[in-house]
Coordinates of C-alpha atoms in Angstrom, one line a residue:
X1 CA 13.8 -10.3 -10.1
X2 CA 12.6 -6.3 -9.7
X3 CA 15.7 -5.4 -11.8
X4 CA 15.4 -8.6 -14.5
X5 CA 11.7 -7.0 -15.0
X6 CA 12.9 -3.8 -15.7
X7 CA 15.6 -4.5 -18.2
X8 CA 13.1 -6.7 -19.7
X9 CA 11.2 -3.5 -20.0
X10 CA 13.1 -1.1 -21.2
X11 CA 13.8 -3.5 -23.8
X12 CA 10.7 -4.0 -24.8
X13 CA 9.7 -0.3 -24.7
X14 CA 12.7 1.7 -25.9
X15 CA 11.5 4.5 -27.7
X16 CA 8.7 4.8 -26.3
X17 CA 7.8 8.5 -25.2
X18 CA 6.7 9.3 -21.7
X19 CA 3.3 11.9 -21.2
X20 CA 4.4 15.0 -19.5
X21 CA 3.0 17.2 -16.8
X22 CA 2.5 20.0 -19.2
X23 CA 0.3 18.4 -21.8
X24 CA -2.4 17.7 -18.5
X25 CA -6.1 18.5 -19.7
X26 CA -8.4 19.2 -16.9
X27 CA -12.1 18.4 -17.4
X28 CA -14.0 19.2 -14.0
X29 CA -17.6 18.5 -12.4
X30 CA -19.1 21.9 -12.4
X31 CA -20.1 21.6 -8.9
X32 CA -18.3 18.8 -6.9
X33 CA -20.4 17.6 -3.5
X34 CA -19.1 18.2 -0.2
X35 CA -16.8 15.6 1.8
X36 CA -19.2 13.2 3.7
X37 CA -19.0 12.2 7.2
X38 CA -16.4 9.7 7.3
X39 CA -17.1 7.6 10.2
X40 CA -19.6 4.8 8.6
X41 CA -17.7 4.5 5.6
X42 CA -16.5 1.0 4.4
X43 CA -13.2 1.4 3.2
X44 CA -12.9 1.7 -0.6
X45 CA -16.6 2.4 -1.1
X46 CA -16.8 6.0 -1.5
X47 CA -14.7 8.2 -4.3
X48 CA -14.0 11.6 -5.1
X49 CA -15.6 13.2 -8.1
X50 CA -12.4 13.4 -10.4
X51 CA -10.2 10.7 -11.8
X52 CA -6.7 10.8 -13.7
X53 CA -6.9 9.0 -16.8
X54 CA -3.6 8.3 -19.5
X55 CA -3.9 6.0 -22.3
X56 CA -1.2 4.2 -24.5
X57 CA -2.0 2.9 -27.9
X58 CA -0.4 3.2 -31.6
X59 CA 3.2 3.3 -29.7
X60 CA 2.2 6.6 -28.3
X61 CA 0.6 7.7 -24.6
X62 CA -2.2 10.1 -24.8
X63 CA -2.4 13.7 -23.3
X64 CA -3.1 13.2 -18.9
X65 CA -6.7 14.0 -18.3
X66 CA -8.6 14.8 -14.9
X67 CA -12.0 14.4 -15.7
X68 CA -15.4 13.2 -14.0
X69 CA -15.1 9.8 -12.2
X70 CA -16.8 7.8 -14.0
X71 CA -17.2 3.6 -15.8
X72 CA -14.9 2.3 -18.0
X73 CA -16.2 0.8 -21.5
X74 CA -14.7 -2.1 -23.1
X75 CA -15.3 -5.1 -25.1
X76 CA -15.5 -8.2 -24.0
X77 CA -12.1 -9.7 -25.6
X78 CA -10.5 -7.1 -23.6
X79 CA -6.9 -8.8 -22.7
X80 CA -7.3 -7.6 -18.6
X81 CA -10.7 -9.8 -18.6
X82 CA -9.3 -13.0 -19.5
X83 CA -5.1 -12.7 -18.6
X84 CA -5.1 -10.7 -15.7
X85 CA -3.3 -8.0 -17.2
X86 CA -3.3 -5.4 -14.3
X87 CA -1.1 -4.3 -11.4
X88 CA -1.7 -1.6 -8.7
X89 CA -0.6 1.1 -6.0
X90 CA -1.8 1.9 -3.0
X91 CA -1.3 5.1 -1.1
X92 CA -2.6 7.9 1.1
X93 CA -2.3 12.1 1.0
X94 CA -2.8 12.8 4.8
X95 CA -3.9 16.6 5.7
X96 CA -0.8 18.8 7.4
X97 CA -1.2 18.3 11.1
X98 CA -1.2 22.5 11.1
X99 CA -4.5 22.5 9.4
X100 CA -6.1 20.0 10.8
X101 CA -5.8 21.8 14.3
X102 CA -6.9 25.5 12.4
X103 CA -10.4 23.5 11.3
X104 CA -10.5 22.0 14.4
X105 CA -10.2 25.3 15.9
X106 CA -12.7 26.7 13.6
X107 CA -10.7 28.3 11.3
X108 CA -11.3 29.0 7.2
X109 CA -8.8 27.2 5.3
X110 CA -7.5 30.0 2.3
X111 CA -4.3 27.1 1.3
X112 CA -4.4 24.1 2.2
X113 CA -1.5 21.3 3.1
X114 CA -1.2 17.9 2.3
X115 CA 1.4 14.9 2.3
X116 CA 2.3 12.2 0.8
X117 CA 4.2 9.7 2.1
X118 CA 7.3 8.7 0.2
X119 CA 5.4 8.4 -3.3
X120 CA 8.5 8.1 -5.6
X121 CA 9.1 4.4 -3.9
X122 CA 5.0 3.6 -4.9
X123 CA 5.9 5.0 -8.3
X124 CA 8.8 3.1 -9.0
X125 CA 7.5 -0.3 -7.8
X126 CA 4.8 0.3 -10.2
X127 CA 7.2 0.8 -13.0
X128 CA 8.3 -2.9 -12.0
X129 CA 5.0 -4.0 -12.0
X130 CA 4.4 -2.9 -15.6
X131 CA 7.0 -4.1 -16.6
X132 CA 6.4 -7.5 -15.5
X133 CA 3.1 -7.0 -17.5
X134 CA 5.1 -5.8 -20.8
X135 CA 3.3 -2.5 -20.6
X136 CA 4.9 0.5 -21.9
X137 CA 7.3 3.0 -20.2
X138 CA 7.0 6.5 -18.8
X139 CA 9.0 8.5 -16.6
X140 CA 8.5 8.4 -13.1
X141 CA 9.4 12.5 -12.2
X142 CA 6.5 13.5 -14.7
X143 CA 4.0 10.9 -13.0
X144 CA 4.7 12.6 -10.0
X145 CA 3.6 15.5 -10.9
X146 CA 0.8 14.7 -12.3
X147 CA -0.1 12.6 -9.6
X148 CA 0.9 16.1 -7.0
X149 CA -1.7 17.9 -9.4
X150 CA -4.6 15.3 -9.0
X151 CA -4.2 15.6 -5.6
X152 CA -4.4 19.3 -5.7
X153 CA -7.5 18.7 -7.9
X154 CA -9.0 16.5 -5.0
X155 CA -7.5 18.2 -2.3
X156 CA -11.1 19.0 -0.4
X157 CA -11.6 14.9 -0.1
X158 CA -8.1 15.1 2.3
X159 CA -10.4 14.8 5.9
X160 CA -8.6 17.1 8.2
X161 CA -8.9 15.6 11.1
X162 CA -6.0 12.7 12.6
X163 CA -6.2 9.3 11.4
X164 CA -8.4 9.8 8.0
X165 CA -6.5 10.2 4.6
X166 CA -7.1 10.5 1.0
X167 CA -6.3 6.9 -0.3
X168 CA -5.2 6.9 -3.7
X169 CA -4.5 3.8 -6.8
X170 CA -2.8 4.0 -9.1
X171 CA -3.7 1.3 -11.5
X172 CA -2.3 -0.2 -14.7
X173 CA -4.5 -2.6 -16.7
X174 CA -4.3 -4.2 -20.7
X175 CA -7.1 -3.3 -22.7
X176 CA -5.6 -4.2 -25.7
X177 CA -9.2 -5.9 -28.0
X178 CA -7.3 -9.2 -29.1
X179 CA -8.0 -12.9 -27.4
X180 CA -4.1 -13.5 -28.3
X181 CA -2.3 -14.0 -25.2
X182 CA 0.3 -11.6 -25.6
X183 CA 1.6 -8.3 -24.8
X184 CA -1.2 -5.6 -24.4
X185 CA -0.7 -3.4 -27.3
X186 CA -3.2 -0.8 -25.5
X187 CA -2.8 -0.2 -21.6
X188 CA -4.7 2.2 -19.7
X189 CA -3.2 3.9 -16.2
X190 CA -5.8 5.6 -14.5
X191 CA -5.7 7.3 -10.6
X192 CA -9.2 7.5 -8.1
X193 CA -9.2 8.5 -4.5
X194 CA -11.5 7.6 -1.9
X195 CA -11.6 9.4 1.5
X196 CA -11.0 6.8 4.6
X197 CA -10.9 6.4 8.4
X198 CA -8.5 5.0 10.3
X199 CA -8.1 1.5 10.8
X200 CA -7.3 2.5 15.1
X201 CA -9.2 5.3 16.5
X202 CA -7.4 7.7 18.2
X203 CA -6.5 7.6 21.8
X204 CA -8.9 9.8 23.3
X205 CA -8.5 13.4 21.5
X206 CA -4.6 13.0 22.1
X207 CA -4.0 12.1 17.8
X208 CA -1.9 9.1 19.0
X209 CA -3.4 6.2 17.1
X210 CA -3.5 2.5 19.5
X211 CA -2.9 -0.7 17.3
X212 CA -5.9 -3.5 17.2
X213 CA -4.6 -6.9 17.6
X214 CA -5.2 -9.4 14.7
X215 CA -6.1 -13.3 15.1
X216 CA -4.1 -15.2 12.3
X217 CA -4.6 -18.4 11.0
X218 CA -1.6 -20.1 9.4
X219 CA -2.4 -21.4 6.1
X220 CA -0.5 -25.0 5.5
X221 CA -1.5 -25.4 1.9
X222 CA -2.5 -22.4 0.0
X223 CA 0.4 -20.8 -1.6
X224 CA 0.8 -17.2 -1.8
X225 CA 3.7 -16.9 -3.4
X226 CA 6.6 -19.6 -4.7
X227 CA 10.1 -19.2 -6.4
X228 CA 10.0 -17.6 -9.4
X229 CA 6.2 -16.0 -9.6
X230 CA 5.0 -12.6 -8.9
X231 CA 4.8 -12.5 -5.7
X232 CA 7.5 -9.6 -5.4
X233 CA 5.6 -7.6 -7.7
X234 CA 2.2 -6.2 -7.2
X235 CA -0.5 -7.7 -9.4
X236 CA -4.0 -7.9 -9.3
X237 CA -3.9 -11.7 -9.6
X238 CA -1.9 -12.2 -6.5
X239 CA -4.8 -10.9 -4.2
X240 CA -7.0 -12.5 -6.5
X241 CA -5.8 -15.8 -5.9
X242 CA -5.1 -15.5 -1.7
X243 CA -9.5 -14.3 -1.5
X244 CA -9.6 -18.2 -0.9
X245 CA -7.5 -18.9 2.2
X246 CA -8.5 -15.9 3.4
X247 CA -12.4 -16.6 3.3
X248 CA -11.5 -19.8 5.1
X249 CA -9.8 -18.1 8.2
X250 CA -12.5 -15.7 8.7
X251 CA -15.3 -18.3 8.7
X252 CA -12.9 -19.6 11.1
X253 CA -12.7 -16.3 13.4
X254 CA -9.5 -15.4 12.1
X255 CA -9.0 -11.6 11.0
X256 CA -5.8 -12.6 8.6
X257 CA -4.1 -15.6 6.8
X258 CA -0.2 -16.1 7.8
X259 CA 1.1 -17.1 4.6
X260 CA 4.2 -19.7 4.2
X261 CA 6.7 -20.3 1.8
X262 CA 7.5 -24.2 0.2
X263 CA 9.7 -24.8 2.9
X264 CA 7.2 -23.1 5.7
X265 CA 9.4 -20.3 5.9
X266 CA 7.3 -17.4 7.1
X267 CA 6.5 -14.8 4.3
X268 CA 3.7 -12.6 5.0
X269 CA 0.8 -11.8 6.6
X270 CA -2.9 -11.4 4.5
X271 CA -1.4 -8.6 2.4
X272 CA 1.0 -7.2 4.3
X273 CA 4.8 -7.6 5.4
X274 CA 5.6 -9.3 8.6
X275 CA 7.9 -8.8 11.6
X276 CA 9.1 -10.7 14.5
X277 CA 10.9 -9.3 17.6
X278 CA 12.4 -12.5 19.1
X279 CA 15.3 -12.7 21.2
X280 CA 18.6 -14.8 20.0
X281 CA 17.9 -18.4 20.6
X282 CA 22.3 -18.7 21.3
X283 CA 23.3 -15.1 22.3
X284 CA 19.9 -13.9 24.0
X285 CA 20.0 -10.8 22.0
X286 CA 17.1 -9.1 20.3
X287 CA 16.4 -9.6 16.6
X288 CA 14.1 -8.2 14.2
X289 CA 13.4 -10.5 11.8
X290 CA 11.5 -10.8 8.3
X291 CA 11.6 -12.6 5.1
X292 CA 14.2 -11.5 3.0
X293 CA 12.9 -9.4 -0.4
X294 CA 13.9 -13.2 -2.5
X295 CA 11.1 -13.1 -5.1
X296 CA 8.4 -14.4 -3.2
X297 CA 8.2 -10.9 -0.5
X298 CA 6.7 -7.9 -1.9
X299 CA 8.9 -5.0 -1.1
X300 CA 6.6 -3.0 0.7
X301 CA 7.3 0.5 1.3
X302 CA 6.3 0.4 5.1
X303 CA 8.3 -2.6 5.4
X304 CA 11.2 -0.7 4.2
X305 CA 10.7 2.1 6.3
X306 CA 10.6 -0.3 9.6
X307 CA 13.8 -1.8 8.6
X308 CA 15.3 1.9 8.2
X309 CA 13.5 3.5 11.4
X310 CA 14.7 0.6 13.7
X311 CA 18.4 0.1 12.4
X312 CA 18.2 4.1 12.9
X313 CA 17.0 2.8 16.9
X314 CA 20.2 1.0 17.2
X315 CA 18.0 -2.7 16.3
X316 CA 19.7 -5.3 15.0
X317 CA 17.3 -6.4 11.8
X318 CA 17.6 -9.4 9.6
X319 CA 16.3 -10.0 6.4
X320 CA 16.5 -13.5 6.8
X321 CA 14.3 -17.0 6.0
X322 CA 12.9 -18.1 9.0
X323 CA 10.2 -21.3 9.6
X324 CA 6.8 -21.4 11.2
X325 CA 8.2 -24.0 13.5
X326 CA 11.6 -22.1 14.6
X327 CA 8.8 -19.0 15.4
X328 CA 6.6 -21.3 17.6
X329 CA 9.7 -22.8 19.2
X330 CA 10.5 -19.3 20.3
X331 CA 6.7 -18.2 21.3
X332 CA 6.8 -21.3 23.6
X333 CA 10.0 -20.5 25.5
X334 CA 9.3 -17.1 26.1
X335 CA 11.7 -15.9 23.3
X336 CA 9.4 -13.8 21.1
X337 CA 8.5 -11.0 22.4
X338 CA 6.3 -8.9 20.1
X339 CA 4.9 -9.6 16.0
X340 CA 3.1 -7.4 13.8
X341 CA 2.3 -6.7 10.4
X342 CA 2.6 -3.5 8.5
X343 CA 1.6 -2.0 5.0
X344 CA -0.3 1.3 4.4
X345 CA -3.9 0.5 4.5
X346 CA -3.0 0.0 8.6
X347 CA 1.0 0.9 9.1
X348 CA 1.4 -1.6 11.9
X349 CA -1.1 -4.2 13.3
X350 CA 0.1 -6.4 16.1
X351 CA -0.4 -10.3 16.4
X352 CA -2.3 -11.9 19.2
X353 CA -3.2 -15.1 18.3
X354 CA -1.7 -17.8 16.0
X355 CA -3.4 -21.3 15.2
X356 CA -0.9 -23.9 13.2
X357 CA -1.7 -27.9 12.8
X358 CA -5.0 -27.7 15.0
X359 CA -3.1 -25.7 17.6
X360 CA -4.0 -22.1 19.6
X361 CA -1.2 -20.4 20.6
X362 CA -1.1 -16.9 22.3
X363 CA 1.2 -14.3 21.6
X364 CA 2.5 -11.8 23.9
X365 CA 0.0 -8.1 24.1
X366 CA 2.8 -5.7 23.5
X367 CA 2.2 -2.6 25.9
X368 CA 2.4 1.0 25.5
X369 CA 5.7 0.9 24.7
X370 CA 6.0 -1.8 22.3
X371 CA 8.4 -1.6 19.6
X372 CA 5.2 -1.8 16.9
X373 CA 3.4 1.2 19.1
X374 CA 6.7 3.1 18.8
X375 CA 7.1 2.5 14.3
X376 CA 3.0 3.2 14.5
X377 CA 3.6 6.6 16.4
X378 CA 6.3 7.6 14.1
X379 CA 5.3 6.9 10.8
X380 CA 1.6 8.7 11.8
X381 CA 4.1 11.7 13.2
X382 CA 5.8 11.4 9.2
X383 CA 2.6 11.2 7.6
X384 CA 0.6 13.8 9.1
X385 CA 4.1 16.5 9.3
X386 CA 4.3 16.3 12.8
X387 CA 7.7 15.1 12.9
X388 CA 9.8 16.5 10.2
X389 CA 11.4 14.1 8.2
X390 CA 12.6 13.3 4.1
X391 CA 9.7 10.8 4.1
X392 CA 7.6 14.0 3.6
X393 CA 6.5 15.0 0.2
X394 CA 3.9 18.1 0.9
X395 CA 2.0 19.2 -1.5
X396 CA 0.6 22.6 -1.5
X397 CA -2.4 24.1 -3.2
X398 CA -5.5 26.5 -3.0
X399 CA -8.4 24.7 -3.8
X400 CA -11.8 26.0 -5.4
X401 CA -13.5 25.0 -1.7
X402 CA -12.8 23.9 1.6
X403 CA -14.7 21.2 3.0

């Protein structure tokens, strides 16, 4: 589907020239504010003073431009407000661990370090997402680095200290002024950042992050996803449309919805990939399974990176379709041994607690050294450049201030 939406695409668009890196205007606040405490903060609720702004109209993308964060003005027949004409990233830039130990030792930053972690994959899947949309073209390397420059630009909102990052979305909408449902023939892509905390506090003043355990409920009805929809792609809608279900399992106690496919195959978890550990119901050897990337599974990027990291283990992982009922029927004889979710809001968050057709069931606490503890240590290791690895991409700059 990915690659059908991308021909589609390029089709659409050929011709169309990308913005570049070295037409980027900068308009900046005169005096930014410094980085707020951190540790009240609702996620998502708190931004930093610049935003990356490139506009596409006439056949033609404008100049890149940091400037002030500030509203958006638009009519009312703007095509995102009534066709849902808008897809999205999500990612983080994490502080080197290097500095975050010098400001913790009370040192003056001159240069600072930061990392992002593996942000062509985010760039690319929103190139698929825009295409799905019919929105124009660019070229990934030059979005890059612009996107390395904004972060530069914002790199005194990075908190230096483990577990807090700079999250960053990308975001793609139609703004074309027409009530004709068709192809935008305006788009806007715009970047803000907001500082956040971590979703696990650190274990004692060790770094090491500890996973929270998650109650799901297991939605029967609800459909996040089917054959032949967007569910592979990342849209605004699709989040739009699961707020239901998920309302219900919180009034319920639940933290997350488990969501399942037209057959009750297993998909995902609220917005994020899932994972089962189970051992072979024939052979009695261990599995990792999830739902295979068929249309209906966003390809996450920490999904891929758990499939890669645990084949690397010596794991045998299958991208396979398995049922709510053939998961239960291993929970109940003592087959399934640990499930989690993972995406990068939270990396990995472990299952405790399932309810299906009026039903509690328990899952098992994985311990210390649980398979999900083990991905959460390593990717946090990647992120923050304590373990050297590809995944990497560091960014280095010397900002106006160092908060």
């Amino acid at each position: 589907m990915l690659r059908r939406s991308f021909w589609l695409w390029q089709q659409l668009q050929m011709g169309a020239a990308s913005f570049k890196m070295e037409d980027l205007q900068k308009q900046l606040v005169p005096n930014p504010p410094p980085l707020r405490p951190l540790e009240t903060v609702v996620f998502g609720s708190y931004f930093t003073p610049h935003m990356m702004v490139i506009d596409y109209a006439d056949g033609k993308w404008s100049a890149p431009v940091i400037q002030p964060f500030q509203d958006f003005s638009m009519p009312p027949q703007t095509a995102v407000l009534h066709y849902a004409m808008t897809c999205f990233e999500g990612m983080k830039a994490y502080a080197d661990v290097k500095d975050i130990e010098r400001v913790a030792a009370g040192e003056t930053l001159t240069q600072q370090r930061v990392r992002l972690f593996r942000p062509m994959k985010n760039v690319e899947r929103l190139q698929c997402s825009m295409a799905r949309l019919c929105f124009p073209s660019f070229d990934k390397e030059e979005f890059l680095q612009l996107l390395d420059e904004y972060v530069r630009t914002e790199a005194s909102y990075v908190p230096k200290k483990m577990g807090y990052s700079l999250y960053l979305r990308p975001t793609a909408m139609g703004i074309g002024r027409t009530l004709s449902a068709a192809p935008s023939n305006m788009v806007r892509l715009f970047v803000i950042a907001s500082p956040v905390g971590p979703y696990y506090a650190p274990a004692g003043n060790s770094g090491t992050p500890t996973m929270t355990l998650v109650k799901l409920l297991v939605e029967e009805h609800d459909r996040r996803a089917w054959p032949g929809g967007t569910g592979a792609i990342k849209l605004g809608l699709n989040y739009g449309i699961s707020m239901y279900a998920q309302a219900k399992a919180q009034q319920k106690g639940y933290n997350q919805v488990l969501w399942l496919g037209p057959n009750r195959e297993v998909q995902e978890v609220g917005s994020m990939n899932f994972f089962v550990l189970w051992k072979n119901k024939t052979t009695g050897e261990r599995e990792l399974v999830t739902a295979p990337l068929d249309g209906s599974t966003l390809p996450g990027i920490t999904r891929d990176s758990v499939i890669a990291l645990t084949k690397g283990w010596g794991y045998k992982v299958l991208e396979i379709p398995f049922t709510i009922e053939e998961m239960l029927e291993a929970l109940e004889e003592g087959r399934l041994i640990e499930c989690f979710g993972c995406g990068t809001a939270v990396a990995i968050t472990s299952v405790s607690d399932l309810h299906f057709h009026d039903k509690d069931y328990s899952c098992p606490v994985p311990a210390q050294g649980s398979l999900g503890q083990r991905l959460l240590d390593e990717l946090h290791g990647i992120q923050y450049g304590q373990t050297v690895h590809e995944w990497s991409h560091l960014i280095e700059t010397v900002p106006p201030h160092i908060v």
